[in-house]
Every structure is written in C-alpha cells, then in structure tokens.
XYZ file of C-alpha atoms in Angstrom:
313
model
C 156.216 74.849 171.163
C 153.584 74.645 168.424
C 153.842 78.379 167.807
C 157.611 78.098 167.513
C 157.406 75.140 165.112
C 154.917 77.037 162.981
C 157.267 80.024 162.733
C 160.355 77.987 161.816
C 158.521 75.414 159.697
C 160.377 74.459 156.533
C 158.378 75.211 153.423
C 158.455 72.040 151.338
C 156.579 73.290 148.264
C 159.823 73.947 146.358
C 161.131 70.485 147.260
C 157.866 68.835 146.230
C 157.830 70.684 142.900
C 161.469 69.717 142.327
C 160.735 66.038 142.956
C 157.790 66.210 140.534
C 159.965 67.950 137.925
C 162.713 65.330 138.320
C 160.244 62.472 137.938
C 158.705 64.236 134.936
C 162.159 64.573 133.348
C 162.758 60.853 133.855
C 159.294 59.988 132.508
C 159.782 62.140 129.370
C 163.140 60.489 128.649
C 161.680 56.993 129.087
C 158.733 57.928 126.859
C 161.042 59.271 124.124
C 163.169 56.134 124.383
C 160.134 53.832 124.036
C 158.634 55.962 121.248
C 161.814 55.992 119.161
C 162.506 52.292 119.601
C 158.940 51.351 118.637
C 158.707 53.433 115.475
C 158.058 51.508 112.266
C 160.352 52.249 109.340
C 158.786 52.918 105.915
C 160.436 52.230 102.591
C 162.267 55.247 101.204
C 160.096 55.658 98.109
C 156.989 55.932 100.333
C 158.336 58.835 102.401
C 156.497 62.164 102.329
C 158.204 64.086 105.138
C 161.615 64.882 106.613
C 163.116 62.973 109.542
C 160.906 59.969 108.877
C 162.340 56.639 109.987
C 162.936 54.892 106.658
C 164.890 52.045 105.098
C 166.069 50.906 101.708
C 167.271 47.563 100.451
C 170.758 48.047 98.975
C 171.347 45.873 95.902
C 173.988 48.063 94.218
C 176.135 50.808 95.743
C 178.230 53.402 93.885
C 181.270 55.352 95.000
C 180.411 58.573 96.777
C 179.587 61.210 94.187
C 179.404 64.339 96.392
C 180.413 65.677 99.794
C 179.188 68.392 102.115
C 181.018 69.985 105.006
C 178.310 72.245 106.462
C 178.245 70.555 109.884
C 182.021 70.425 110.315
C 182.102 66.726 109.389
C 182.499 65.523 105.832
C 179.189 64.083 104.642
C 179.538 61.557 101.817
C 176.641 60.865 99.444
C 176.145 57.652 97.491
C 173.672 56.299 94.970
C 172.060 52.945 95.705
C 169.795 50.674 93.657
C 167.381 48.179 95.104
C 166.441 44.867 93.448
C 163.733 46.673 91.426
C 166.304 49.122 90.039
C 164.821 52.026 91.993
C 167.379 54.780 92.481
C 168.012 56.404 95.878
C 170.507 58.820 97.345
C 171.913 57.950 100.755
C 174.424 59.412 103.141
C 176.700 56.805 104.741
C 179.401 56.967 107.369
C 182.607 54.966 106.949
C 181.427 52.161 109.228
C 178.210 51.556 107.276
C 180.049 51.797 103.964
C 182.494 49.124 105.126
C 179.545 46.870 106.017
C 178.319 47.265 102.438
C 181.769 46.837 100.853
C 180.931 43.509 99.186
C 177.912 45.116 97.465
C 180.075 48.047 96.420
C 182.661 45.692 94.875
C 179.984 43.732 93.030
C 178.546 47.008 91.617
C 181.803 47.624 89.718
C 182.789 44.044 89.039
C 180.012 41.748 87.857
C 182.459 38.862 87.530
C 182.726 38.334 91.274
C 180.083 36.504 93.271
C 176.870 38.410 93.654
C 176.580 39.978 97.104
C 173.476 39.654 99.213
C 171.428 42.839 99.432
C 171.280 44.557 102.809
C 168.632 46.710 104.413
C 169.868 50.009 105.814
C 167.855 52.333 108.044
C 168.076 56.005 108.891
C 166.183 59.294 108.806
C 165.072 61.172 105.728
C 166.126 64.669 104.748
C 165.272 66.920 101.848
C 167.804 66.411 99.084
C 169.666 69.680 98.336
C 169.341 70.726 94.703
C 173.111 70.777 94.199
C 173.435 67.191 95.490
C 170.553 66.161 93.242
C 172.343 67.678 90.238
C 175.563 65.890 91.155
C 173.612 62.631 91.376
C 172.125 63.160 87.930
C 175.546 63.974 86.451
C 177.002 60.879 88.070
C 174.296 58.643 86.630
C 174.874 60.150 83.206
C 178.581 59.432 83.541
C 177.680 55.804 84.320
C 175.407 55.667 81.260
C 172.499 55.215 83.690
C 170.730 58.486 83.038
C 167.250 58.459 84.460
C 165.044 61.245 83.177
C 162.748 60.889 86.197
C 165.431 61.422 88.812
C 164.498 65.069 89.419
C 160.921 64.047 90.158
C 161.560 60.795 91.990
C 164.363 61.749 94.347
C 163.006 64.316 96.803
C 164.428 62.909 100.025
C 167.670 61.160 100.761
C 168.305 58.637 103.512
C 170.800 59.731 106.157
C 171.945 56.393 107.538
C 174.077 58.150 110.170
C 170.932 59.232 112.057
C 170.158 55.954 113.784
C 167.942 55.456 116.829
C 171.090 55.071 118.911
C 172.410 58.374 117.561
C 169.155 60.176 118.429
C 169.005 58.671 121.918
C 172.593 59.756 122.563
C 171.645 63.297 121.560
C 168.628 63.140 123.868
C 170.873 61.867 126.667
C 173.217 64.822 126.200
C 170.241 67.080 126.910
C 168.502 65.120 129.643
C 171.463 63.905 131.710
C 172.728 67.418 132.659
C 169.156 68.485 133.514
C 168.540 65.327 135.553
C 171.883 65.600 137.375
C 171.275 69.278 138.134
C 167.889 68.406 139.616
C 169.460 65.640 141.725
C 172.183 67.992 142.976
C 169.588 70.596 143.964
C 167.559 67.898 145.730
C 170.648 66.723 147.660
C 171.585 70.300 148.597
C 168.026 70.934 149.783
C 168.082 67.760 151.919
C 171.456 68.726 153.422
C 170.125 72.195 154.160
C 166.963 70.685 155.670
C 168.999 68.380 157.956
C 171.178 71.296 159.126
C 168.046 73.370 159.748
C 166.471 70.566 161.804
C 169.616 70.340 163.937
C 169.425 74.061 164.651
C 165.713 73.884 165.498
C 166.290 70.920 167.814
C 168.533 73.119 169.970
C 165.403 74.934 171.098
C 163.745 72.583 173.566
C 160.284 72.802 175.118
C 161.924 73.862 178.367
C 163.629 76.702 176.525
C 160.319 77.875 175.055
C 158.581 78.201 178.409
C 159.780 81.801 178.407
C 160.445 83.591 175.099
C 159.667 86.818 173.269
C 158.564 86.785 169.635
C 159.372 89.950 167.697
C 157.206 89.184 164.690
C 158.051 92.250 162.590
C 161.746 91.525 163.030
C 161.251 87.750 162.587
C 163.242 87.023 165.731
C 162.556 84.926 168.839
C 164.600 85.525 171.992
C 164.675 82.894 174.748
C 166.789 82.904 177.907
C 169.673 81.219 176.086
C 169.151 81.629 172.337
C 168.403 84.144 169.617
C 166.466 82.643 166.712
C 166.201 84.582 163.455
C 163.623 82.621 161.418
C 163.226 84.761 158.297
C 164.543 85.117 155.582
C 166.994 82.466 156.819
C 167.205 80.440 159.989
C 169.900 81.465 162.466
C 170.197 80.040 165.962
C 172.718 81.919 168.119
C 173.582 81.051 171.696
C 173.425 84.230 173.771
C 176.529 83.282 175.818
C 178.512 83.161 172.551
C 177.782 86.804 171.672
C 180.906 88.955 171.909
C 179.559 92.157 170.387
C 176.211 93.477 169.214
C 175.164 96.787 167.763
C 172.329 98.340 165.755
C 172.916 99.209 162.120
C 170.849 101.379 159.806
C 170.741 102.038 156.066
C 169.822 105.531 154.900
C 168.504 106.802 151.595
C 168.384 110.560 151.111
C 169.124 110.929 154.831
C 166.063 108.858 155.684
C 166.378 105.503 157.464
C 165.024 102.829 155.112
C 166.328 99.692 156.836
C 167.483 98.592 160.261
C 169.432 95.511 161.341
C 171.197 94.209 164.395
C 174.715 92.876 163.928
C 175.856 90.139 166.261
C 179.420 88.874 166.431
C 180.486 85.619 168.056
C 183.895 83.970 168.208
C 183.360 82.330 164.818
C 180.749 84.302 162.901
C 179.104 87.619 162.216
C 175.314 87.627 161.891
C 172.780 90.086 160.577
C 169.394 89.663 162.291
C 166.152 91.495 162.980
C 166.020 93.236 159.631
C 163.125 95.655 159.105
C 162.313 97.808 156.086
C 159.437 100.087 155.102
C 159.770 101.290 158.651
C 156.741 102.556 160.559
C 156.168 103.390 164.216
C 155.177 99.837 165.162
C 158.237 98.265 163.545
C 160.510 100.920 165.017
C 159.158 100.252 168.497
C 159.512 96.497 168.178
C 163.033 96.814 166.802
C 164.006 98.918 169.809
C 162.521 96.373 172.237
C 164.396 93.548 170.491
C 167.715 95.357 170.765
C 167.123 96.175 174.435
C 166.163 92.567 175.150
C 169.446 91.391 173.627
C 171.391 94.020 175.565
C 169.814 92.814 178.816
C 170.384 89.112 178.158
C 173.889 89.250 176.618
C 175.469 90.542 179.819
C 179.061 89.764 178.817
C 178.838 91.161 175.281
C 180.104 94.519 174.069
C 177.220 96.797 173.130
C 177.041 99.501 170.501
C 179.306 100.433 167.621
C 182.271 102.375 168.971
C 185.929 102.416 168.012
C 186.738 101.148 171.496
C 184.495 98.104 171.052
C 185.775 97.545 167.527
C 189.399 97.531 168.746
C 188.551 95.217 171.637
C 186.986 92.706 169.252
C 189.893 93.095 166.840
C 192.457 92.489 169.572
C 190.526 89.432 170.742
C-alpha cells in the first residue's frame, strides 16, 4: 500500500507556491494601501519631483486657461493664488471646481463676501511648456504678469490624482490577479478531491496482488488499471470493452507506443512509452498481455471487425 501511495502521491509544491503567491499578492496590496494612505503631503512650492503628494491652499481661482486632450479626457488647467500671492497651476475636475466655486466667484467679484480658502491635494507633474506659456499669457491678460513665472512654476498640481484614484487603479491590477489565483486554487482543490476519490477505489485488499509496470507508469490489479503518470486514470477492468496497442512512427521508426482502452463512457490512452529501448519494449509487451489476460470480455486488437462491433454497440 505504501508503494502504491508513493507512486500516486499528489505533488503539492505547485499548490504551496500558489498559496504563497496569493498571500504575497494580498500583502503587497495591503502594503501599497497603507503606504499611500500614510504619505505626508508637501506644499506645492516645496516640490522637487513628479508624482509627489502635494497640496496648495486656494485663495483665488481663475477660469481655466488651457485644455489638453492627450488622454482622451479633457484636462482643464487653472491658475490659483494662495494667501501669500504665490502663483500655481493646477488641473481640476468638474467636481473639485464646483467645490471651489465660491472662491472662483470671489476672484472675479470682490464685492461679494470673501470666501474661505481651501486646501486641495493631488500629485505633481511636470508643467508642459505650452501650458506654461498659456499661463503666462493669461496672467498678462489679467494685468498680473509675473516675470518669475517661467522659473517658479516647474510642476503643476493634478488634483484628479487622489489617493482614492490611485488605489482604484491598483485594484484594477490586483483584483484580476488575485481572482485568477483563487480560481486556480479552487480548480486544484477540486482536482485533488477527484484524484483522492479515484485513489480510494484501490483498497489494501486490492493491492495484495498487483503488477507495477514502472516504465509505462501503470499498475494492474485484479480489478483495476491505474495509470499514474502523466495523469491519474483508474479504470475498472470489467468496464473495458475494447483495447488495442497503438504506435507512432517517425521516418518508419517507432518513436512512441500507447495502449488505447475503451469503456462504455470513455476512451483512455495509457502506458505511454517514448525513447523506446529493449527494456521498455519488453515491459510494454508484458503490460498489454496482462490486460489481455485480465479483460476476458473485452475485444482485443485493432481490427475493422472490432471497430464495427464497438460502433454498433
């Protein structure tokens, strides 16, 4: 029994590696989530790199002065001033702009009540030269020309790239990977359960008398044929209707041999040998003869007569 279990033992290395990979995927996502949510934002004028988490206090907000459509979505650019009259370029979506509408109205109408400044947060990007030129032209048109704008404004704040936005993007990547790993795990477990059911058909009593054809990876007992490599097949000998040897030739030389077994419901290919030598050839012949002797009610050999009998039922 121990020898049989060793031969049909399920290799769990793939499953173990898959579990580790799945847990690693989950760990990486959790780490990214914690890392992003714990980042400290710096003020926009202190930024020295792209995609830095930054914020700016909006005291005044202009109309949008330029648009881009490179990504397929219209990107609107605005100029904002903080309470120290520092000038910044920001990209806002419609929702954020609406939240700042009272500041926008106050920017163009000083007679209304002064709006409270609001802090907006996003990620920094390098300001394209054409957008920078548009910003300068817009400031000139507002009689707010700032000769230092070309030096001071290197990055703009993209307020559409929030932590939530980034985490959603990460989710789009990680969820399919995680689900695929879970599906593979479930399929492996289902396959493992089915394999165990097949193995359990072979009892200790059954294994008191069996032949192991190691080169063909087949065990034959009094009642079952067990093909244990490359896949597990357990076939009840009484269910065999027809069996015959099959060979594959290359340049008239036999390069592979198999035994085909047909039952009422299935057709199996067992006992495959390749790189044939004298030892394998001998064992293959003994395996076929063993099956012929045990499957007394089965048709043997590939003939048109046997083929028509099987076809006619």
